[in-house]
CSV table of C-alpha atoms in Angstrom, one decimal:
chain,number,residue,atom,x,y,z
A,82,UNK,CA,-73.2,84.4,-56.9
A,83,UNK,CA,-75.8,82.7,-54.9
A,84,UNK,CA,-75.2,78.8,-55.6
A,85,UNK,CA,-78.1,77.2,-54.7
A,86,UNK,CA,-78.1,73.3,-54.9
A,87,UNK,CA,-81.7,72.0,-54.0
A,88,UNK,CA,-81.0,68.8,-52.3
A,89,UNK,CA,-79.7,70.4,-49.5
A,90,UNK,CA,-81.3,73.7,-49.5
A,91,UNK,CA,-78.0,75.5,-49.3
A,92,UNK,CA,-77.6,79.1,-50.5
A,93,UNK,CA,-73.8,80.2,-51.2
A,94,UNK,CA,-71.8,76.9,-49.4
A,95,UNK,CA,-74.1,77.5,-46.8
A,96,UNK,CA,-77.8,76.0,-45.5
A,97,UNK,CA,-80.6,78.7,-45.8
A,98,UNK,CA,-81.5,80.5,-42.7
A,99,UNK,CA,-85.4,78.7,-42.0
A,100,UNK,CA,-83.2,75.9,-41.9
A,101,UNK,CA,-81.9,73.9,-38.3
A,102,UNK,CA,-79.5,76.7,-36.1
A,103,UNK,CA,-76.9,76.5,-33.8
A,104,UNK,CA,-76.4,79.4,-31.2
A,105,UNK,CA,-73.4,80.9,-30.4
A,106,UNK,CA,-72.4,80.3,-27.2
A,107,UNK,CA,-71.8,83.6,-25.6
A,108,UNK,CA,-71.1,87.5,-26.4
A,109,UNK,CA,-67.3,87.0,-28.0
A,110,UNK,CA,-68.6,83.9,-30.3
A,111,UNK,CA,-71.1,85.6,-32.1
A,112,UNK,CA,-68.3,87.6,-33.6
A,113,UNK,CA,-67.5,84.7,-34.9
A,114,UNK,CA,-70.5,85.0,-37.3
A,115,UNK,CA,-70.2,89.0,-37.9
A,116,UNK,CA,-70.6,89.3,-42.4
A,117,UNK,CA,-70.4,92.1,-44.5
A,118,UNK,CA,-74.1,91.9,-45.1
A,119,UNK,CA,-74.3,93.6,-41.2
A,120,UNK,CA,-73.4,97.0,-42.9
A,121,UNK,CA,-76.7,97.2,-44.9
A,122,UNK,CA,-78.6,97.9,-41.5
A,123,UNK,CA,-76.3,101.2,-41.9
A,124,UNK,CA,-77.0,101.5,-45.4
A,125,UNK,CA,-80.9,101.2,-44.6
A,126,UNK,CA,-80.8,103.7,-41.9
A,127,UNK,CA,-78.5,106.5,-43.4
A,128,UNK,CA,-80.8,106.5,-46.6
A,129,UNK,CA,-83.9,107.5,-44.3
A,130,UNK,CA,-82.2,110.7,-43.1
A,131,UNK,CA,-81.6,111.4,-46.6
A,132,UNK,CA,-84.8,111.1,-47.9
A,133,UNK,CA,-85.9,112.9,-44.9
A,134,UNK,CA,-84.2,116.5,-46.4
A,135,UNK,CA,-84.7,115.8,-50.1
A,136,UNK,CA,-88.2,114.7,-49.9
A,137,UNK,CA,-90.4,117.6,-52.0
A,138,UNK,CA,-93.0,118.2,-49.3
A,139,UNK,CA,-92.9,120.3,-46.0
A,140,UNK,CA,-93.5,118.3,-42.7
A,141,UNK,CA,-93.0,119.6,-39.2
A,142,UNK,CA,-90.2,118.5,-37.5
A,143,UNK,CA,-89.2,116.2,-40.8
A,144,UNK,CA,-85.3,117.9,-40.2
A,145,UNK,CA,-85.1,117.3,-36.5
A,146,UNK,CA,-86.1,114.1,-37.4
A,147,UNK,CA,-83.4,113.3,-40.3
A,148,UNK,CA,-80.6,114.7,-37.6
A,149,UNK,CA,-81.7,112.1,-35.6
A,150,UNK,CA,-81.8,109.3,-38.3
A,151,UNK,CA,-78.0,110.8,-39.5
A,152,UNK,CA,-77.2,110.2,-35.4
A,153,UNK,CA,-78.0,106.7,-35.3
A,154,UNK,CA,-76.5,105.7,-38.7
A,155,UNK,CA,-73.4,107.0,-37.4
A,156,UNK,CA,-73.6,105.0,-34.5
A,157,UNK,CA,-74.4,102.2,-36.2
A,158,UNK,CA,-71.4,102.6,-38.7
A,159,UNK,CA,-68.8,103.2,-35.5
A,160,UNK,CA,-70.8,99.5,-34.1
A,161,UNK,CA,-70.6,97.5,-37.1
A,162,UNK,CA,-67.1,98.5,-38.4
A,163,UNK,CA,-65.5,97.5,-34.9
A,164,UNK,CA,-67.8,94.1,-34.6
A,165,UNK,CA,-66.2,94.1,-38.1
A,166,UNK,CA,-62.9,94.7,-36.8
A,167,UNK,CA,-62.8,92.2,-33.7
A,168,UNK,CA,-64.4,89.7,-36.1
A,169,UNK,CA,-61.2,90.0,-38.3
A,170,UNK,CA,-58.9,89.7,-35.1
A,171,UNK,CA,-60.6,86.8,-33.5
A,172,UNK,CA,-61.5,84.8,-36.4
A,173,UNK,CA,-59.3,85.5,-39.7
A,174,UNK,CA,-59.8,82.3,-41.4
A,175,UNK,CA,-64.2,82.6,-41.1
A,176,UNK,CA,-63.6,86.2,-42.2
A,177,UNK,CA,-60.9,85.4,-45.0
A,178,UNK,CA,-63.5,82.6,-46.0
A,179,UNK,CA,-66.5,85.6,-46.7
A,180,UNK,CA,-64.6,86.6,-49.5
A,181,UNK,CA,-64.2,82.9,-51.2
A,182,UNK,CA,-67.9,82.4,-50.2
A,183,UNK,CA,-69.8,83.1,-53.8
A,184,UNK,CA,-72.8,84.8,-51.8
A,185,UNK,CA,-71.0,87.3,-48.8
A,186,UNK,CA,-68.2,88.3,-50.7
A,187,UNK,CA,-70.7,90.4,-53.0
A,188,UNK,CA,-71.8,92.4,-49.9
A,189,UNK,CA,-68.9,93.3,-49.4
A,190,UNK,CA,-69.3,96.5,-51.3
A,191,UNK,CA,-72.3,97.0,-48.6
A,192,UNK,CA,-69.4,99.2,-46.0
A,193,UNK,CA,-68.5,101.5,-48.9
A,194,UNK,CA,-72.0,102.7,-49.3
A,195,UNK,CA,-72.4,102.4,-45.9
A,196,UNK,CA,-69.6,105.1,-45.2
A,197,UNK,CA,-71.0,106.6,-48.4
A,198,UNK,CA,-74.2,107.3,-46.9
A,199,UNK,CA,-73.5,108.3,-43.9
A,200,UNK,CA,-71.3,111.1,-45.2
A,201,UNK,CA,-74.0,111.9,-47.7
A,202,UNK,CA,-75.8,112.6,-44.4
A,203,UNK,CA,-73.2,114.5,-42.4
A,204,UNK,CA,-73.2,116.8,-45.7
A,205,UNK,CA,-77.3,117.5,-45.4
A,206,UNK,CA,-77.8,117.3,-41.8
A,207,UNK,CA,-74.9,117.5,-39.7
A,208,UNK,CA,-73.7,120.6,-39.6
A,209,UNK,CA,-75.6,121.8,-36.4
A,210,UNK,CA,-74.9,119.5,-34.6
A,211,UNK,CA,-71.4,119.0,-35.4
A,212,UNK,CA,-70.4,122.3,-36.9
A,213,UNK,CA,-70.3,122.9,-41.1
A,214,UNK,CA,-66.9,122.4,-41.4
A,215,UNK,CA,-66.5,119.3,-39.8
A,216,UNK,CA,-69.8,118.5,-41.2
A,217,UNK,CA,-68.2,118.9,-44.5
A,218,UNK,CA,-64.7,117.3,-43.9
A,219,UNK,CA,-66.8,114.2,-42.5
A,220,UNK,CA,-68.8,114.0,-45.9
A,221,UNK,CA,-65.4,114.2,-47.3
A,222,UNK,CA,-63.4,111.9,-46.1
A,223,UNK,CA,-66.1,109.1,-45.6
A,224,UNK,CA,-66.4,109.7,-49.7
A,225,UNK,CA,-62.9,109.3,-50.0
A,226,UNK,CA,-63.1,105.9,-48.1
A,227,UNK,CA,-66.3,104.7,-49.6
A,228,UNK,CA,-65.4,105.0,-52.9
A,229,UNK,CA,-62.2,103.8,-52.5
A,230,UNK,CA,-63.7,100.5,-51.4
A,231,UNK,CA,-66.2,100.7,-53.7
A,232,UNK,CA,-63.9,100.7,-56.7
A,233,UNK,CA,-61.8,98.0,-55.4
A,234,UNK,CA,-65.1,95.6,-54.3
A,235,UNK,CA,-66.2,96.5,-58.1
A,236,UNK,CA,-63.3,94.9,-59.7
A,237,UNK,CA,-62.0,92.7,-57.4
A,238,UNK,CA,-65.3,90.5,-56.2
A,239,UNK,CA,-66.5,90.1,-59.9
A,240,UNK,CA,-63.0,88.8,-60.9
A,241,UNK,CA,-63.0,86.8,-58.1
A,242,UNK,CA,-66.5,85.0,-59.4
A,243,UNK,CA,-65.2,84.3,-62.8
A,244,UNK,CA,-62.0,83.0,-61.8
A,245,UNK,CA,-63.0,81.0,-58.4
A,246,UNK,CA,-66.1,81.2,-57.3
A,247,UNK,CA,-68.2,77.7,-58.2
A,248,UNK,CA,-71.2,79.4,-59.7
A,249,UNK,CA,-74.8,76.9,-60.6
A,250,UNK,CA,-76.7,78.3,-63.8
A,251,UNK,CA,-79.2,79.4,-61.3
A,252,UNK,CA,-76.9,81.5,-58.9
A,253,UNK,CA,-77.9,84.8,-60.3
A,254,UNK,CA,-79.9,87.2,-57.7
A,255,UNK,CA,-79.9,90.6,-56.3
A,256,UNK,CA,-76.9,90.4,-54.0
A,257,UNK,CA,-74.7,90.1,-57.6
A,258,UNK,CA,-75.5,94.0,-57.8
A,259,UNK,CA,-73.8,94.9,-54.3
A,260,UNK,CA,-70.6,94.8,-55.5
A,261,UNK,CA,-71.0,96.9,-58.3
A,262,UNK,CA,-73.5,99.8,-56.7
A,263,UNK,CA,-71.4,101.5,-54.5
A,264,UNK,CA,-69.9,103.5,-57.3
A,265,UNK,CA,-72.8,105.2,-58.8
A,266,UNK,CA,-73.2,106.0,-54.7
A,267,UNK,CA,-70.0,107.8,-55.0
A,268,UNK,CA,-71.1,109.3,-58.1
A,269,UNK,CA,-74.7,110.9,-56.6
A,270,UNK,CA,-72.8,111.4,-53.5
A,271,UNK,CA,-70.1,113.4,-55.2
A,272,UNK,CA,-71.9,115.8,-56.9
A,273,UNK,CA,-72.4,117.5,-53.5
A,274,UNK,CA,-68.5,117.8,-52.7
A,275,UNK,CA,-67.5,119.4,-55.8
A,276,UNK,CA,-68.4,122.8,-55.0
A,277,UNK,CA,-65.9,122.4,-51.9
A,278,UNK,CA,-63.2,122.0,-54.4
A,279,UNK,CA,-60.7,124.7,-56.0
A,280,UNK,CA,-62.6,125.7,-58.9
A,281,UNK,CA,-61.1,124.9,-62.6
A,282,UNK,CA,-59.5,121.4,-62.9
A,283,UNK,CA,-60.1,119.6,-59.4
A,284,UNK,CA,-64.1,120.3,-60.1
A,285,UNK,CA,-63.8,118.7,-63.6
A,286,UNK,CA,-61.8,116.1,-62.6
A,287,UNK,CA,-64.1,115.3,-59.6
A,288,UNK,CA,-66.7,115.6,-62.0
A,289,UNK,CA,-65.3,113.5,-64.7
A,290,UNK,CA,-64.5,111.0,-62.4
A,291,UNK,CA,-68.3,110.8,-61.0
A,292,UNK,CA,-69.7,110.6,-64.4
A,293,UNK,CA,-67.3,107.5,-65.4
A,294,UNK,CA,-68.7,105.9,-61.8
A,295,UNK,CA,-72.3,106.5,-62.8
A,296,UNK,CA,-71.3,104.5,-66.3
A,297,UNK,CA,-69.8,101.9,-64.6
A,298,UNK,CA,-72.5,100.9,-62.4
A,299,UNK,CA,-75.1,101.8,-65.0
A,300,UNK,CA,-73.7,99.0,-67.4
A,301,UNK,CA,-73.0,96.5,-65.2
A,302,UNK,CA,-76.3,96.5,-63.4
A,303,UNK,CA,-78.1,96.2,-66.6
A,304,UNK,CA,-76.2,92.9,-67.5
A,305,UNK,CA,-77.0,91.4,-63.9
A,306,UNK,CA,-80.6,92.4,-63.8
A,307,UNK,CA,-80.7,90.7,-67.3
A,308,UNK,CA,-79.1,87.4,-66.0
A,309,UNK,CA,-81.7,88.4,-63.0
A,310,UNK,CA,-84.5,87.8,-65.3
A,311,UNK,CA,-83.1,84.9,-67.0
A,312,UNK,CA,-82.9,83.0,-63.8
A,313,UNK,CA,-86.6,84.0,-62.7
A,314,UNK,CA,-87.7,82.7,-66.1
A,315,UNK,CA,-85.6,79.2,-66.6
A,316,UNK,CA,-85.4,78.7,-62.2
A,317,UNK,CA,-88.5,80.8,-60.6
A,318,UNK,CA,-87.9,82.9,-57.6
A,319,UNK,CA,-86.3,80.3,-55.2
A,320,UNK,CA,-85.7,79.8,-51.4
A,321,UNK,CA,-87.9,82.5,-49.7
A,322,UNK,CA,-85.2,83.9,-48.1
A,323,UNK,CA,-83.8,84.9,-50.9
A,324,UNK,CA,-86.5,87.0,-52.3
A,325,UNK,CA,-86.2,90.7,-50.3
A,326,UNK,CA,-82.8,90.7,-52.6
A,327,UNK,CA,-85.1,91.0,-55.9
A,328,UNK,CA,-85.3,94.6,-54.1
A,329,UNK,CA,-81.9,95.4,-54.9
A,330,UNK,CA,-82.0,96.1,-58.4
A,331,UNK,CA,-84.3,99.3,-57.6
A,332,UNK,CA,-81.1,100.7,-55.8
A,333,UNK,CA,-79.1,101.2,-59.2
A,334,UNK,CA,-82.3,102.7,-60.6
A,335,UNK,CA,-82.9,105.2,-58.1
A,336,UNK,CA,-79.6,105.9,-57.2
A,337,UNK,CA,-78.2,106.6,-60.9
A,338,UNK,CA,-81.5,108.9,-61.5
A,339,UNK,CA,-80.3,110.9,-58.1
A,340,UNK,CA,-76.9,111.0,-60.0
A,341,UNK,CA,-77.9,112.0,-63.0
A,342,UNK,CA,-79.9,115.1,-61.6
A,343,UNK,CA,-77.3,115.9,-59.7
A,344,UNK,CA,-74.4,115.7,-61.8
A,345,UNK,CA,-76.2,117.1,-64.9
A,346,UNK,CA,-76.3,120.6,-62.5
A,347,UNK,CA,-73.4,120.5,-61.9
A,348,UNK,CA,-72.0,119.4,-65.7
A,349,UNK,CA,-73.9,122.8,-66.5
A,350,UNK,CA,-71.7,125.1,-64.2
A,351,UNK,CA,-68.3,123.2,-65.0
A,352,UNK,CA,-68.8,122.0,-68.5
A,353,UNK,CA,-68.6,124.0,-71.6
A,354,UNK,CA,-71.8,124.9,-74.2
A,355,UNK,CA,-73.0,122.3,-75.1
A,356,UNK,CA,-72.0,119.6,-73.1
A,357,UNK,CA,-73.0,121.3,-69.7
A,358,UNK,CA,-76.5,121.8,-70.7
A,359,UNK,CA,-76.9,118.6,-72.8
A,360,UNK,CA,-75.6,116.5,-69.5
A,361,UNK,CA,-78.5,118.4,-67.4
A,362,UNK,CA,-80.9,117.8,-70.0
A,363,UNK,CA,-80.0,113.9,-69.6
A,364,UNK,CA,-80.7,114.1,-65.9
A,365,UNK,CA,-84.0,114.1,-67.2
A,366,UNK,CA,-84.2,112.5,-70.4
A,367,UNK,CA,-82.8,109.5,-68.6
A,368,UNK,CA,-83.9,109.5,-65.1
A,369,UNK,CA,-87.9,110.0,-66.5
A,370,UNK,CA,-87.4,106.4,-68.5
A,371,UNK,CA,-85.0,104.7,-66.0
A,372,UNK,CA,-88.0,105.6,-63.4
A,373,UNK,CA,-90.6,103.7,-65.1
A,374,UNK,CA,-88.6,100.7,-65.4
A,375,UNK,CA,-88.1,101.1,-61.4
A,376,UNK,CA,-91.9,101.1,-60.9
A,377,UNK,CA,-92.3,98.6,-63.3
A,378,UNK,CA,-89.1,96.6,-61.2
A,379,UNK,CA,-90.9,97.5,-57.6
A,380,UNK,CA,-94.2,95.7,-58.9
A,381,UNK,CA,-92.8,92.5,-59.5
A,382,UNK,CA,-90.5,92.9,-56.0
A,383,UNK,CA,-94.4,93.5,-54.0
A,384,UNK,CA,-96.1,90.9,-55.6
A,385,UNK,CA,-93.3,88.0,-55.3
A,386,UNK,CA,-92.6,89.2,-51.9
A,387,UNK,CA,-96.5,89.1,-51.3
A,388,UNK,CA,-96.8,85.5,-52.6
A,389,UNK,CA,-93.5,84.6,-50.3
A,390,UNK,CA,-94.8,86.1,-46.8
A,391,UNK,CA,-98.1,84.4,-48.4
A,392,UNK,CA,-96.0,81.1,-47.6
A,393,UNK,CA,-93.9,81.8,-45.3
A,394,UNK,CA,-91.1,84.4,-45.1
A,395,UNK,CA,-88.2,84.1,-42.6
A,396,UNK,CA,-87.0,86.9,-41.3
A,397,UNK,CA,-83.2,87.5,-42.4
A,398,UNK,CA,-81.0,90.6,-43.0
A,399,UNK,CA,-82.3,89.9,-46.3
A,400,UNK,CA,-85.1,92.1,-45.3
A,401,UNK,CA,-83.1,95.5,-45.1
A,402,UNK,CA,-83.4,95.0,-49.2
A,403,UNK,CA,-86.8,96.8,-48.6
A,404,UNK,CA,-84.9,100.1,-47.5
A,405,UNK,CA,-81.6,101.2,-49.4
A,406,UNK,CA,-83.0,100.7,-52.8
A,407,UNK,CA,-86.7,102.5,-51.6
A,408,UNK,CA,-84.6,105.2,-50.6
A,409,UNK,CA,-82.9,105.7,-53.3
A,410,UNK,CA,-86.0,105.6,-55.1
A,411,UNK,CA,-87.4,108.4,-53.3
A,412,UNK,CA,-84.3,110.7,-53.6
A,413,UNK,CA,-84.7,109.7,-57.6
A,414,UNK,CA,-88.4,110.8,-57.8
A,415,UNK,CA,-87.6,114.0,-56.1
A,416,UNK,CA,-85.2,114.8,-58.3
A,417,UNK,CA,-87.5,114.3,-60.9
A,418,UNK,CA,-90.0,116.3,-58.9
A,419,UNK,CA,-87.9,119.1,-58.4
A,420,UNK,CA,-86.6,119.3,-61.9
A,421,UNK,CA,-90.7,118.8,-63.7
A,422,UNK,CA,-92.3,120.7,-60.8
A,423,UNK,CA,-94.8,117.4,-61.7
A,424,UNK,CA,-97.2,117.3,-58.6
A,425,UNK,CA,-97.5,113.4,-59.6
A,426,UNK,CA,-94.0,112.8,-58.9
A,427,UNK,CA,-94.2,114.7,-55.6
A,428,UNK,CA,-96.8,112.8,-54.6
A,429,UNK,CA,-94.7,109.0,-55.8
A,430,UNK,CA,-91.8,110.9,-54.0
A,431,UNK,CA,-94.0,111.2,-50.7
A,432,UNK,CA,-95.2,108.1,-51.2
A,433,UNK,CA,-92.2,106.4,-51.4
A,434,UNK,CA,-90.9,108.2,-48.5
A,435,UNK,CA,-93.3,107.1,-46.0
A,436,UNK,CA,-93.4,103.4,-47.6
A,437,UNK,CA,-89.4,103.3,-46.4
A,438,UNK,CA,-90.0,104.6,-43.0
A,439,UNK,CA,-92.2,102.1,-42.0
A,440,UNK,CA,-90.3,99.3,-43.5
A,441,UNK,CA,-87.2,100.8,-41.8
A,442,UNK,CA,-88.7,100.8,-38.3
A,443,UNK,CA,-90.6,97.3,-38.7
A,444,UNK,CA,-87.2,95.9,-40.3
A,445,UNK,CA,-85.2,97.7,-37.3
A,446,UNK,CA,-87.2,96.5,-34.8
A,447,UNK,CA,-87.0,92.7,-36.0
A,448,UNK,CA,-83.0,93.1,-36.2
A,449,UNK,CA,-82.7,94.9,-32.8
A,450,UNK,CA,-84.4,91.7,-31.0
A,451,UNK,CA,-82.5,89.4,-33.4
A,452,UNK,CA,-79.2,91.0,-32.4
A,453,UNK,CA,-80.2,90.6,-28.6
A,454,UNK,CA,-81.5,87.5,-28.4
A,455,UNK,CA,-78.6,86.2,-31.1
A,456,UNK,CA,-81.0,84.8,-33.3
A,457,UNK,CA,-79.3,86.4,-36.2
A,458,UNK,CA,-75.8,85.8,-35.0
A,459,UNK,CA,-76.3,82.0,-35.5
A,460,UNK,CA,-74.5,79.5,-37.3
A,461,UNK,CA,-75.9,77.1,-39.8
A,462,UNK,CA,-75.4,73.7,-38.9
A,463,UNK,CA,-73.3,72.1,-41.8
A,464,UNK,CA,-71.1,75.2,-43.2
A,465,UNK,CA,-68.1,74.3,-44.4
A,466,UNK,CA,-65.1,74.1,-41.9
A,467,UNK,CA,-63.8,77.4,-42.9
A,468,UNK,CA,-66.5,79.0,-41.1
């Protein structure tokens, strides 16, 4: 996905951020410039008021808190969709042109998790301050939507990159993972909404369905973060603005060990003996392996992205890669935390936690002035004249 040609430094058709920038020239022009990638800073903000109310440890004011996280993702969601929107109106042929472009069209899948997260959050947190059944039928329907784009991004943006996307032998990278994630969100994400359904067949259909989502994601994320690992060994890491997206892969990892815990409980209620028990039982004979390659994964992430800040690190909505996949990291170790009782993973789970918060508010904070000052609603000189 990420074509990378090293004479002129351009990433995806297009010259890396630390290169030469043009402005846009006023308010309605940087719409003109509006990706899919934009929907990550809701993916990065609706993952914090998650981890907020699963987090195993008690802190005052930690809910209040997480409402207020679960506000502002919303917001951001309602802000980024209509950008979105007018960016579509105004400029069909730049936006038509992020799905042929072999880098944005991947993120693509970043507005069904986006909607996917924020309804995970109206489910958890909303309910007094919007009511529980509204709470509810928000978690609802944004499911509905998110994992309805979700499912179409997964099959339609990978078909699209083997029959015409131009792709280099050293194009694979983290953002190859965003098409394919969303539905294992959908499937950790679902596990809540079944209870609201009619019991009998809709909850084992919901519940089918969510299990054949986690599979999906699970399988393809292990061939990308193998040709991930092929391209570190025979390439190296690459531009430096590229390297907060060898975060990514953590967010399959933590997000299918969330599923699993959560869909195994609920595989034990629906499911008849054995199956119900054994799929619980894989919530943690799964999730407990799946979370030391995660660690093992977040090591290498902090000591390339060490050695990159080391020599220089441009800021880029690359950088909310240090949030979603933390999160769902956290929400993975406590599950396991919950399900052990392992004061260890409590502690990882806390750790984690506050690790995401502070990138969260040092990432925000860069974007916020970015947005304002346009910085990061620039175009590269030399994109091709679809964009």
């Amino acid at each position: 996905m990420t074509t990378i040609d090293r004479s002129t430094r351009r990433i995806g058709g297009v010259p890396a951020s630390d290169g030469p920038l043009r402005p846009a020239r006023d308010a309605t022009g940087r719409l003109r410039f509006v990706g899919p990638n934009w929907f990550a800073t809701v993916m990065g903000t609706g993952i914090v008021a998650v981890v907020m109310t699963v987090v195993p440890v008690t802190v005052p004011g930690l809910l209040v808190a997480a409402r207020g996280m679960w506000v502002l993702a919303a917001l951001l969601l309602v802000v980024v969709t209509a950008a979105t929107a007018a960016h579509w109106v105004r400029y069909p042929r730049v936006a038509r042109g992020h799905v042929d472009d072999p880098v944005l069209a991947h993120f693509y899948g970043a507005p069904a998790m986006a909607a996917l997260t924020v309804g995970a959050g109206a489910g958890l947190v909303a309910g007094p301050l919007i009511g529980e059944t509204p709470a509810r039928l928000t978690a609802g329907v944004l499911w509905l939507i998110g994992t309805a784009l979700g499912l179409w991004v997964a099959v339609a943006i990978p078909l699209r990159a083997f029959t015409t996307h131009r792709i280099s032998e050293d194009a694979a990278g983290g953002p190859w993972l965003m098409s394919v994630v969303a539905p294992m969100v959908s499937a950790a994400t679902g596990a809540a909404l079944i209870p609201d359904l009619p019991a009998g067949q809709w909850q084992l259909t919901m519940l089918l369905a969510c299990w054949a989502m986690f599979g999906l994601t699970v399988i393809a994320s292990l061939i990308i973060v193998t040709l991930i690992w092929h391209r570190l060994l025979h390439h190296k890491v690459g531009p430096a603005v590229l390297v907060p997206t060898l975060w990514i892969p953590l967010g399959p990892v933590g997000q299918s060990i969330t599923a699993a815990h959560h869909l195994g409980n609920e595989s034990a209620r629906i499911l008849p003996a054995p199956y119900g028990d054994a799929f619980r039982a894989f919530g943690l004979v799964y999730g407990l392996p799946m979370f030391g390659f995660g660690l093992f994964w977040l090591a290498i992430a902090v000591t390339l992205t060490i050695r990159a800040r080391r020599d220089g690190l441009p800021f880029a909505l690359t950088w909310w890669s240090f949030t979603f996949p933390v999160g769902t990291m956290t929400t993975g170790a406590s599950a396991l935390a919950t399900t052990t009782g392992a004061t260890v993973l409590t502690v990882i789970a806390a750790a984690l936690g506050v690790a995401l918060v502070g990138a969260w508010a040092g990432v925000a904070r860069r974007t916020l002035a970015g947005a304002l000052d346009g910085s990061l609603l620039m175009a590269p000189i030399g994109t091709r004249k679809a964009l």
